Amino acid sequence: MNTKFIFITGGVLSSLGKGLAAAAIGALLEARGLKVTFQKLDPYINVDPGTMNPFQHGEVYVTDDGAETDLDLGHYERYTRAKLGQRHNFTSGRIYHSVISKERKGQYLGGTVQVIPHITDEIKSSILQLAGEADIAIVEIGGTVGDIEGLPFLEAIRQLRGNLGKENTLYVHVTYVPYIQTAGELKTKPTQHSVKELRAIGIHPDILLCRTPIDLSPNIKSKIALFCDVKEDRVITARDVKCIYEVPLRFHNEGLDERVVETLNMWTRAPVLTRWEDLIAKIREPQHTVQIAMVGKYVNLTESYKSLNEALSHGGVANHSAVEIDFINSEKLRGEELEARLAENDGILVPGGFGSRGIPGKLEAIAYARRNKVPFFGICLGMQLAVVEFARSAVGLPLADSTEFAPTTPDPVIYLMKEWHDYRTGNVQVRDETTDLGGTMRLGAYPCRLAAGSKSFAAYRTEEIFERHRHRYEFNLAYRDRLEGAGLMFTGLSPDGQLVEIVEISEHPWFVACQFHPEFKSRPLDPHPLFVAFVQAALALKLGR
Ligand code: GLN
């Protein structure tokens, strides 16, 4: 397959939605019958985003192969059928790491190792790995043009046009056209400067995606075209939208996909966009609204739970329902205040997390959901805490805990397996509290068998599922019988029965908690069964009230 490359850069300022733009372009090309893949190149020095604070960087997105990646890979996977992994996300840190290891091994034969050509060659070979994988590879460069650390990446993609040819490369620049209230008009200067900067590096953009609060008039478009030396029909309005899933259709209406295939000299069918149109129609006119309490730590930033928020909305769409999320900070709200707030919601979700902050409040929220028969969904840490709460209140082990928070608890219902035979990778992992933070997690997709008659089985309608993981601690099987005796059901297990993946409470309308992160596999056009079932249960509670 002769893979063609689309390079996406950003200008003027960050947060312009480059990742979404890349994903939407992918969706349109896929709708034209092309196979697409993606790559995100992040200029920061961290080797992977795994240990980065979600406050600063947003969610860590996990792929099937266990890569801990930038959240933009989540957008790419949600908008398309692309299967992404380790080779679809590189950081400067990873590139330098690899060059320095080669240097240490003497692979450069004592030559002087430099940014150009060694770092740039390493970047190019990371990009060119994608050749043959799809018709089109969409490569997004993180950061903003003008950042010092982005330069080697821009130089690498500049060289690739020379290496691959004009018909095989396309440069899309995402820029900003602000509306200045006092002047009552759109301003093109920031865009002009940003393109100038890009051209100084030697990259001449083929298409400009202009983020703007109002439509660009033909006049403004021709002004931008003139000053930036881009054809007028390649200056695209990327107007702010209420719902992010409208972006592919908006881009299509602006002729973007047509311009892309034309510039790359490709012949395709017209795009089939009915599924996207149906989706938008459903999102615009929901029949119901449910409100879900999300009880967590990083609650003030929706970016930290990006995939989760999206998965909830997908679950809503499947139920013709809008989902409003009530973010509750479990460090701030406790006791009666917390219960009063929970009572305003139709379902309660405790998401994944690390560290001991906010744990007591999360346990209170779980107890509330269990006692008051409010639909409850626990994810990863949320599942571990559901087990702790059950062991304490229903089994009578008041000191039951996870060794993550209470290393000396007499009842470690959640613990660190000292030695773990990773049946997926074949490795034996030895873990204790002192092992390196980066390397000891169970990461990526693992199989799980579902028990017939369970709520999970009813949702998935299949016996074996594959779901993505990102955690260190596991359920301690020594407690299984006691918890089962008190009514906790172990409805999802690893094929060897050693790892607990899902627990449920049968005497409850919907109390399901899973060790994995189902949110990473939910898509707007293919909502995740557990989210569909959870929203359905919340809706049933609301309608029955
Ligand atoms: N902190 C828990 C663990 O490491 C849960 C992790 C998570 O929720 N992703 O096992």
PDB file of C-alpha atoms in Angstrom, residues 136-360:
ATOM      1  CA  ILE A 136      -3.452   7.637   4.672  1.00  0.00           C
ATOM      2  CA  ALA A 137      -1.458   8.272   7.841  1.00  0.00           C
ATOM      3  CA  ILE A 138      -2.438  11.411   9.721  1.00  0.00           C
ATOM      4  CA  VAL A 139       0.488  12.677  11.779  1.00  0.00           C
ATOM      5  CA  GLU A 140      -0.176  15.377  14.340  1.00  0.00           C
ATOM      6  CA  ILE A 141       2.652  17.452  15.784  1.00  0.00           C
ATOM      7  CA  GLY A 142       1.878  18.501  19.346  1.00  0.00           C
ATOM      8  CA  GLY A 143       2.445  22.051  20.581  1.00  0.00           C
ATOM      9  CA  THR A 144       2.411  25.273  18.612  1.00  0.00           C
ATOM     10  CA  VAL A 145       4.637  26.432  15.768  1.00  0.00           C
ATOM     11  CA  GLY A 146       7.323  28.598  17.316  1.00  0.00           C
ATOM     12  CA  ASP A 147       7.953  26.332  20.322  1.00  0.00           C
ATOM     13  CA  ILE A 148      11.660  25.554  20.648  1.00  0.00           C
ATOM     14  CA  GLU A 149      11.138  21.855  21.350  1.00  0.00           C
ATOM     15  CA  GLY A 150       8.903  21.368  18.316  1.00  0.00           C
ATOM     16  CA  LEU A 151      11.578  22.356  15.801  1.00  0.00           C
ATOM     17  CA  PRO A 152      13.127  18.911  15.188  1.00  0.00           C
ATOM     18  CA  PHE A 153       9.682  17.485  14.417  1.00  0.00           C
ATOM     19  CA  LEU A 154       8.873  20.290  11.991  1.00  0.00           C
ATOM     20  CA  GLU A 155      12.250  19.856  10.313  1.00  0.00           C
ATOM     21  CA  ALA A 156      11.590  16.124   9.978  1.00  0.00           C
ATOM     22  CA  ILE A 157       8.207  16.610   8.306  1.00  0.00           C
ATOM     23  CA  ARG A 158       9.674  19.309   6.089  1.00  0.00           C
ATOM     24  CA  GLN A 159      12.276  16.821   4.840  1.00  0.00           C
ATOM     25  CA  LEU A 160       9.627  14.175   4.262  1.00  0.00           C
ATOM     26  CA  ARG A 161       8.014  16.168   1.466  1.00  0.00           C
ATOM     27  CA  GLY A 162      11.329  16.014  -0.355  1.00  0.00           C
ATOM     28  CA  ASN A 163      11.696  12.300   0.398  1.00  0.00           C
ATOM     29  CA  LEU A 164       8.142  11.213  -0.426  1.00  0.00           C
ATOM     30  CA  GLY A 165       7.058  13.760  -3.017  1.00  0.00           C
ATOM     31  CA  LYS A 166       4.381  16.394  -3.179  1.00  0.00           C
ATOM     32  CA  GLU A 167       1.527  14.031  -4.050  1.00  0.00           C
ATOM     33  CA  ASN A 168       2.241  11.893  -1.019  1.00  0.00           C
ATOM     34  CA  THR A 169       2.389  14.617   1.603  1.00  0.00           C
ATOM     35  CA  LEU A 170      -0.063  17.242   2.725  1.00  0.00           C
ATOM     36  CA  TYR A 171       0.423  19.971   5.319  1.00  0.00           C
ATOM     37  CA  VAL A 172      -2.619  21.104   7.268  1.00  0.00           C
ATOM     38  CA  HIS A 173      -2.120  24.042   9.602  1.00  0.00           C
ATOM     39  CA  VAL A 174      -4.699  24.648  12.322  1.00  0.00           C
ATOM     40  CA  THR A 175      -4.797  28.313  13.210  1.00  0.00           C
ATOM     41  CA  TYR A 176      -6.895  30.881  14.988  1.00  0.00           C
ATOM     42  CA  VAL A 177      -8.952  33.756  13.626  1.00  0.00           C
ATOM     43  CA  PRO A 178     -10.246  35.699  16.630  1.00  0.00           C
ATOM     44  CA  TYR A 179     -13.296  37.915  16.670  1.00  0.00           C
ATOM     45  CA  ILE A 180     -12.494  41.251  18.250  1.00  0.00           C
ATOM     46  CA  GLN A 181     -15.584  42.575  19.962  1.00  0.00           C
ATOM     47  CA  THR A 182     -14.628  46.265  20.017  1.00  0.00           C
ATOM     48  CA  ALA A 183     -13.759  46.279  16.320  1.00  0.00           C
ATOM     49  CA  GLY A 184     -16.687  44.019  15.505  1.00  0.00           C
ATOM     50  CA  GLU A 185     -14.605  41.967  13.123  1.00  0.00           C
ATOM     51  CA  LEU A 186     -12.470  38.882  12.611  1.00  0.00           C
ATOM     52  CA  LYS A 187      -8.720  39.406  12.648  1.00  0.00           C
ATOM     53  CA  THR A 188      -6.381  37.529  10.326  1.00  0.00           C
ATOM     54  CA  LYS A 189      -3.042  38.832  11.596  1.00  0.00           C
ATOM     55  CA  PRO A 190      -2.304  36.005  14.065  1.00  0.00           C
ATOM     56  CA  THR A 191      -2.857  33.525  11.243  1.00  0.00           C
ATOM     57  CA  GLN A 192      -0.590  35.479   8.896  1.00  0.00           C
ATOM     58  CA  HIS A 193       2.172  35.465  11.499  1.00  0.00           C
ATOM     59  CA  SER A 194       1.796  31.834  12.270  1.00  0.00           C
ATOM     60  CA  VAL A 195       1.992  30.834   8.606  1.00  0.00           C
ATOM     61  CA  LYS A 196       4.990  33.127   8.161  1.00  0.00           C
ATOM     62  CA  GLU A 197       6.694  31.297  11.008  1.00  0.00           C
ATOM     63  CA  LEU A 198       5.924  27.949   9.415  1.00  0.00           C
ATOM     64  CA  ARG A 199       7.214  29.098   6.038  1.00  0.00           C
ATOM     65  CA  ALA A 200      10.434  30.353   7.642  1.00  0.00           C
ATOM     66  CA  ILE A 201      11.013  26.735   8.677  1.00  0.00           C
ATOM     67  CA  GLY A 202      10.400  25.684   5.099  1.00  0.00           C
ATOM     68  CA  ILE A 203       6.880  24.306   5.396  1.00  0.00           C
ATOM     69  CA  HIS A 204       4.297  25.764   3.076  1.00  0.00           C
ATOM     70  CA  PRO A 205       0.850  24.721   4.311  1.00  0.00           C
ATOM     71  CA  ASP A 206      -1.567  23.314   1.732  1.00  0.00           C
ATOM     72  CA  ILE A 207      -4.692  23.736   3.824  1.00  0.00           C
ATOM     73  CA  LEU A 208      -5.525  26.153   6.630  1.00  0.00           C
ATOM     74  CA  LEU A 209      -8.090  25.130   9.200  1.00  0.00           C
ATOM     75  CA  CYS A 210      -9.196  28.364  10.812  1.00  0.00           C
ATOM     76  CA  ARG A 211     -10.701  28.071  14.258  1.00  0.00           C
ATOM     77  CA  THR A 212     -13.154  30.892  14.661  1.00  0.00           C
ATOM     78  CA  PRO A 213     -16.286  31.785  16.628  1.00  0.00           C
ATOM     79  CA  ILE A 214     -18.138  32.951  13.475  1.00  0.00           C
ATOM     80  CA  ASP A 215     -18.031  31.898   9.828  1.00  0.00           C
ATOM     81  CA  LEU A 216     -15.249  33.318   7.701  1.00  0.00           C
ATOM     82  CA  SER A 217     -16.736  35.489   4.951  1.00  0.00           C
ATOM     83  CA  PRO A 218     -15.465  35.031   1.372  1.00  0.00           C
ATOM     84  CA  ASN A 219     -13.608  38.323   1.842  1.00  0.00           C
ATOM     85  CA  ILE A 220     -11.753  37.143   4.899  1.00  0.00           C
ATOM     86  CA  LYS A 221     -10.972  33.854   3.201  1.00  0.00           C
ATOM     87  CA  SER A 222      -9.474  35.588   0.199  1.00  0.00           C
ATOM     88  CA  LYS A 223      -7.457  37.901   2.415  1.00  0.00           C
ATOM     89  CA  ILE A 224      -6.001  34.916   4.304  1.00  0.00           C
ATOM     90  CA  ALA A 225      -5.389  33.138   1.006  1.00  0.00           C
ATOM     91  CA  LEU A 226      -3.498  36.118  -0.358  1.00  0.00           C
ATOM     92  CA  PHE A 227      -1.335  36.786   2.675  1.00  0.00           C
ATOM     93  CA  CYS A 228      -0.595  33.135   3.406  1.00  0.00           C
ATOM     94  CA  ASP A 229      -0.210  31.976  -0.187  1.00  0.00           C
ATOM     95  CA  VAL A 230      -2.806  29.237   0.187  1.00  0.00           C
ATOM     96  CA  LYS A 231      -5.537  28.681  -2.403  1.00  0.00           C
ATOM     97  CA  GLU A 232      -8.820  30.274  -1.404  1.00  0.00           C
ATOM     98  CA  ASP A 233     -10.797  27.042  -1.429  1.00  0.00           C
ATOM     99  CA  ARG A 234      -8.218  25.587   0.942  1.00  0.00           C
ATOM    100  CA  VAL A 235      -8.941  28.147   3.650  1.00  0.00           C
ATOM    101  CA  ILE A 236     -11.442  26.238   5.752  1.00  0.00           C
ATOM    102  CA  THR A 237     -13.744  27.602   8.436  1.00  0.00           C
ATOM    103  CA  ALA A 238     -13.478  25.502  11.575  1.00  0.00           C
ATOM    104  CA  ARG A 239     -16.172  27.147  13.600  1.00  0.00           C
ATOM    105  CA  ASP A 240     -16.772  26.429  17.286  1.00  0.00           C
ATOM    106  CA  VAL A 241     -19.394  23.703  17.661  1.00  0.00           C
ATOM    107  CA  LYS A 242     -21.661  22.666  20.515  1.00  0.00           C
ATOM    108  CA  CYS A 243     -21.006  18.987  20.014  1.00  0.00           C
ATOM    109  CA  ILE A 244     -17.596  17.664  18.959  1.00  0.00           C
ATOM    110  CA  TYR A 245     -19.136  14.949  16.790  1.00  0.00           C
ATOM    111  CA  GLU A 246     -20.444  17.627  14.437  1.00  0.00           C
ATOM    112  CA  VAL A 247     -16.908  18.429  13.314  1.00  0.00           C
ATOM    113  CA  PRO A 248     -16.638  15.833  10.506  1.00  0.00           C
ATOM    114  CA  LEU A 249     -19.906  17.041   8.942  1.00  0.00           C
ATOM    115  CA  ARG A 250     -18.923  20.696   9.270  1.00  0.00           C
ATOM    116  CA  PHE A 251     -15.581  20.021   7.622  1.00  0.00           C
ATOM    117  CA  HIS A 252     -17.291  18.122   4.864  1.00  0.00           C
ATOM    118  CA  ASN A 253     -19.654  21.049   4.226  1.00  0.00           C
ATOM    119  CA  GLU A 254     -16.595  23.262   3.865  1.00  0.00           C
ATOM    120  CA  GLY A 255     -15.260  20.859   1.234  1.00  0.00           C
ATOM    121  CA  LEU A 256     -12.289  19.777   3.299  1.00  0.00           C
ATOM    122  CA  ASP A 257     -12.221  16.064   2.417  1.00  0.00           C
ATOM    123  CA  GLU A 258     -12.628  16.911  -1.265  1.00  0.00           C
ATOM    124  CA  ARG A 259      -9.625  19.256  -1.108  1.00  0.00           C
ATOM    125  CA  VAL A 260      -7.570  16.644   0.742  1.00  0.00           C
ATOM    126  CA  VAL A 261      -8.052  13.847  -1.793  1.00  0.00           C
ATOM    127  CA  GLU A 262      -7.663  16.299  -4.663  1.00  0.00           C
ATOM    128  CA  THR A 263      -4.354  17.615  -3.337  1.00  0.00           C
ATOM    129  CA  LEU A 264      -3.102  14.105  -2.699  1.00  0.00           C
ATOM    130  CA  ASN A 265      -4.277  13.140  -6.180  1.00  0.00           C
ATOM    131  CA  MET A 266      -6.523  10.301  -5.040  1.00  0.00           C
ATOM    132  CA  TRP A 267      -9.763   8.979  -6.457  1.00  0.00           C
ATOM    133  CA  THR A 268     -12.367   7.855  -3.977  1.00  0.00           C
ATOM    134  CA  ARG A 269     -16.121   7.493  -3.749  1.00  0.00           C
ATOM    135  CA  ALA A 270     -18.143  10.349  -2.234  1.00  0.00           C
ATOM    136  CA  PRO A 271     -18.218   9.997   1.544  1.00  0.00           C
ATOM    137  CA  VAL A 272     -21.053   8.031   3.151  1.00  0.00           C
ATOM    138  CA  LEU A 273     -21.973  10.091   6.184  1.00  0.00           C
ATOM    139  CA  THR A 274     -25.421   8.803   7.131  1.00  0.00           C
ATOM    140  CA  ARG A 275     -24.254   7.269  10.412  1.00  0.00           C
ATOM    141  CA  TRP A 276     -22.700  10.580  11.477  1.00  0.00           C
ATOM    142  CA  GLU A 277     -25.851  12.454  10.427  1.00  0.00           C
ATOM    143  CA  ASP A 278     -28.058  10.071  12.432  1.00  0.00           C
ATOM    144  CA  LEU A 279     -25.768  10.452  15.424  1.00  0.00           C
ATOM    145  CA  ILE A 280     -25.967  14.236  15.353  1.00  0.00           C
ATOM    146  CA  ALA A 281     -29.750  14.138  14.956  1.00  0.00           C
ATOM    147  CA  LYS A 282     -29.984  11.939  18.059  1.00  0.00           C
ATOM    148  CA  ILE A 283     -27.614  14.127  20.059  1.00  0.00           C
ATOM    149  CA  ARG A 284     -29.497  17.290  19.110  1.00  0.00           C
ATOM    150  CA  GLU A 285     -32.898  15.986  20.116  1.00  0.00           C
ATOM    151  CA  PRO A 286     -32.658  13.735  23.143  1.00  0.00           C
ATOM    152  CA  GLN A 287     -35.910  12.416  24.598  1.00  0.00           C
ATOM    153  CA  HIS A 288     -34.580  12.372  28.145  1.00  0.00           C
ATOM    154  CA  THR A 289     -31.798  13.722  30.310  1.00  0.00           C
ATOM    155  CA  VAL A 290     -30.113  11.761  33.069  1.00  0.00           C
ATOM    156  CA  GLN A 291     -27.727  13.161  35.591  1.00  0.00           C
ATOM    157  CA  ILE A 292     -24.764  11.100  36.737  1.00  0.00           C
ATOM    158  CA  ALA A 293     -22.676  11.902  39.790  1.00  0.00           C
ATOM    159  CA  MET A 294     -19.002  11.394  39.068  1.00  0.00           C
ATOM    160  CA  VAL A 295     -17.171  11.173  42.355  1.00  0.00           C
ATOM    161  CA  GLY A 296     -13.475  11.741  41.979  1.00  0.00           C
ATOM    162  CA  LYS A 297     -10.363  13.666  42.730  1.00  0.00           C
ATOM    163  CA  TYR A 298      -9.458  15.474  39.529  1.00  0.00           C
ATOM    164  CA  VAL A 299     -13.011  16.650  39.229  1.00  0.00           C
ATOM    165  CA  ASN A 300     -12.398  20.227  38.214  1.00  0.00           C
ATOM    166  CA  LEU A 301     -10.890  19.313  34.880  1.00  0.00           C
ATOM    167  CA  THR A 302     -12.999  17.470  32.377  1.00  0.00           C
ATOM    168  CA  GLU A 303      -9.845  16.698  30.376  1.00  0.00           C
ATOM    169  CA  SER A 304      -8.666  14.308  33.114  1.00  0.00           C
ATOM    170  CA  TYR A 305     -11.598  11.989  32.441  1.00  0.00           C
ATOM    171  CA  LYS A 306     -11.949  12.668  28.738  1.00  0.00           C
ATOM    172  CA  SER A 307     -12.777   9.139  27.553  1.00  0.00           C
ATOM    173  CA  LEU A 308     -15.110   8.589  30.476  1.00  0.00           C
ATOM    174  CA  ASN A 309     -17.120  11.720  29.711  1.00  0.00           C
ATOM    175  CA  GLU A 310     -17.350  10.694  26.088  1.00  0.00           C
ATOM    176  CA  ALA A 311     -18.329   7.106  26.913  1.00  0.00           C
ATOM    177  CA  LEU A 312     -21.151   8.374  29.138  1.00  0.00           C
ATOM    178  CA  SER A 313     -22.469  10.534  26.345  1.00  0.00           C
ATOM    179  CA  HIS A 314     -22.268   7.575  23.922  1.00  0.00           C
ATOM    180  CA  GLY A 315     -24.239   5.483  26.432  1.00  0.00           C
ATOM    181  CA  GLY A 316     -26.751   8.316  26.536  1.00  0.00           C
ATOM    182  CA  VAL A 317     -27.145   8.470  22.765  1.00  0.00           C
ATOM    183  CA  ALA A 318     -27.984   4.752  22.711  1.00  0.00           C
ATOM    184  CA  ASN A 319     -30.791   5.507  25.188  1.00  0.00           C
ATOM    185  CA  HIS A 320     -32.002   8.646  23.374  1.00  0.00           C
ATOM    186  CA  SER A 321     -30.847  10.522  26.396  1.00  0.00           C
ATOM    187  CA  ALA A 322     -28.540  13.400  27.150  1.00  0.00           C
ATOM    188  CA  VAL A 323     -26.176  12.761  30.039  1.00  0.00           C
ATOM    189  CA  GLU A 324     -25.267  15.554  32.395  1.00  0.00           C
ATOM    190  CA  ILE A 325     -22.311  14.907  34.630  1.00  0.00           C
ATOM    191  CA  ASP A 326     -22.288  16.278  38.155  1.00  0.00           C
ATOM    192  CA  PHE A 327     -18.610  16.339  39.106  1.00  0.00           C
ATOM    193  CA  ILE A 328     -18.282  15.851  42.836  1.00  0.00           C
ATOM    194  CA  ASN A 329     -14.973  16.374  44.578  1.00  0.00           C
ATOM    195  CA  SER A 330     -14.790  13.678  47.239  1.00  0.00           C
ATOM    196  CA  GLU A 331     -12.141  15.609  49.115  1.00  0.00           C
ATOM    197  CA  LYS A 332     -14.476  18.536  49.646  1.00  0.00           C
ATOM    198  CA  LEU A 333     -17.917  17.017  50.107  1.00  0.00           C
ATOM    199  CA  ARG A 334     -18.651  14.459  52.835  1.00  0.00           C
ATOM    200  CA  GLY A 335     -21.408  13.052  55.020  1.00  0.00           C
ATOM    201  CA  GLU A 336     -24.885  14.557  54.752  1.00  0.00           C
ATOM    202  CA  GLU A 337     -23.764  17.200  52.296  1.00  0.00           C
ATOM    203  CA  LEU A 338     -22.447  14.529  49.997  1.00  0.00           C
ATOM    204  CA  GLU A 339     -25.607  12.434  50.335  1.00  0.00           C
ATOM    205  CA  ALA A 340     -27.819  15.418  49.576  1.00  0.00           C
ATOM    206  CA  ARG A 341     -25.857  16.063  46.411  1.00  0.00           C
ATOM    207  CA  LEU A 342     -25.907  12.384  45.411  1.00  0.00           C
ATOM    208  CA  ALA A 343     -29.666  12.328  45.892  1.00  0.00           C
ATOM    209  CA  GLU A 344     -30.013  14.827  43.036  1.00  0.00           C
ATOM    210  CA  ASN A 345     -28.479  12.310  40.643  1.00  0.00           C
ATOM    211  CA  ASP A 346     -29.842   9.278  38.786  1.00  0.00           C
ATOM    212  CA  GLY A 347     -26.656   7.241  38.886  1.00  0.00           C
ATOM    213  CA  ILE A 348     -23.287   7.259  40.635  1.00  0.00           C
ATOM    214  CA  LEU A 349     -19.937   6.580  39.036  1.00  0.00           C
ATOM    215  CA  VAL A 350     -16.591   6.255  40.787  1.00  0.00           C
ATOM    216  CA  PRO A 351     -13.807   6.381  38.193  1.00  0.00           C
ATOM    217  CA  GLY A 352     -10.192   5.250  38.234  1.00  0.00           C
ATOM    218  CA  GLY A 353      -7.525   7.008  40.196  1.00  0.00           C
ATOM    219  CA  PHE A 354      -4.299   6.758  42.111  1.00  0.00           C
ATOM    220  CA  GLY A 355      -3.308   7.722  45.642  1.00  0.00           C
ATOM    221  CA  SER A 356      -5.200   8.108  48.863  1.00  0.00           C
ATOM    222  CA  ARG A 357      -6.728  11.542  48.401  1.00  0.00           C
ATOM    223  CA  GLY A 358     -10.506  11.624  48.518  1.00  0.00           C
ATOM    224  CA  ILE A 359     -10.922   7.916  49.309  1.00  0.00           C
ATOM    225  CA  PRO A 360     -13.264   8.198  52.342  1.00  0.00           C
TER     226      PRO A 360
END
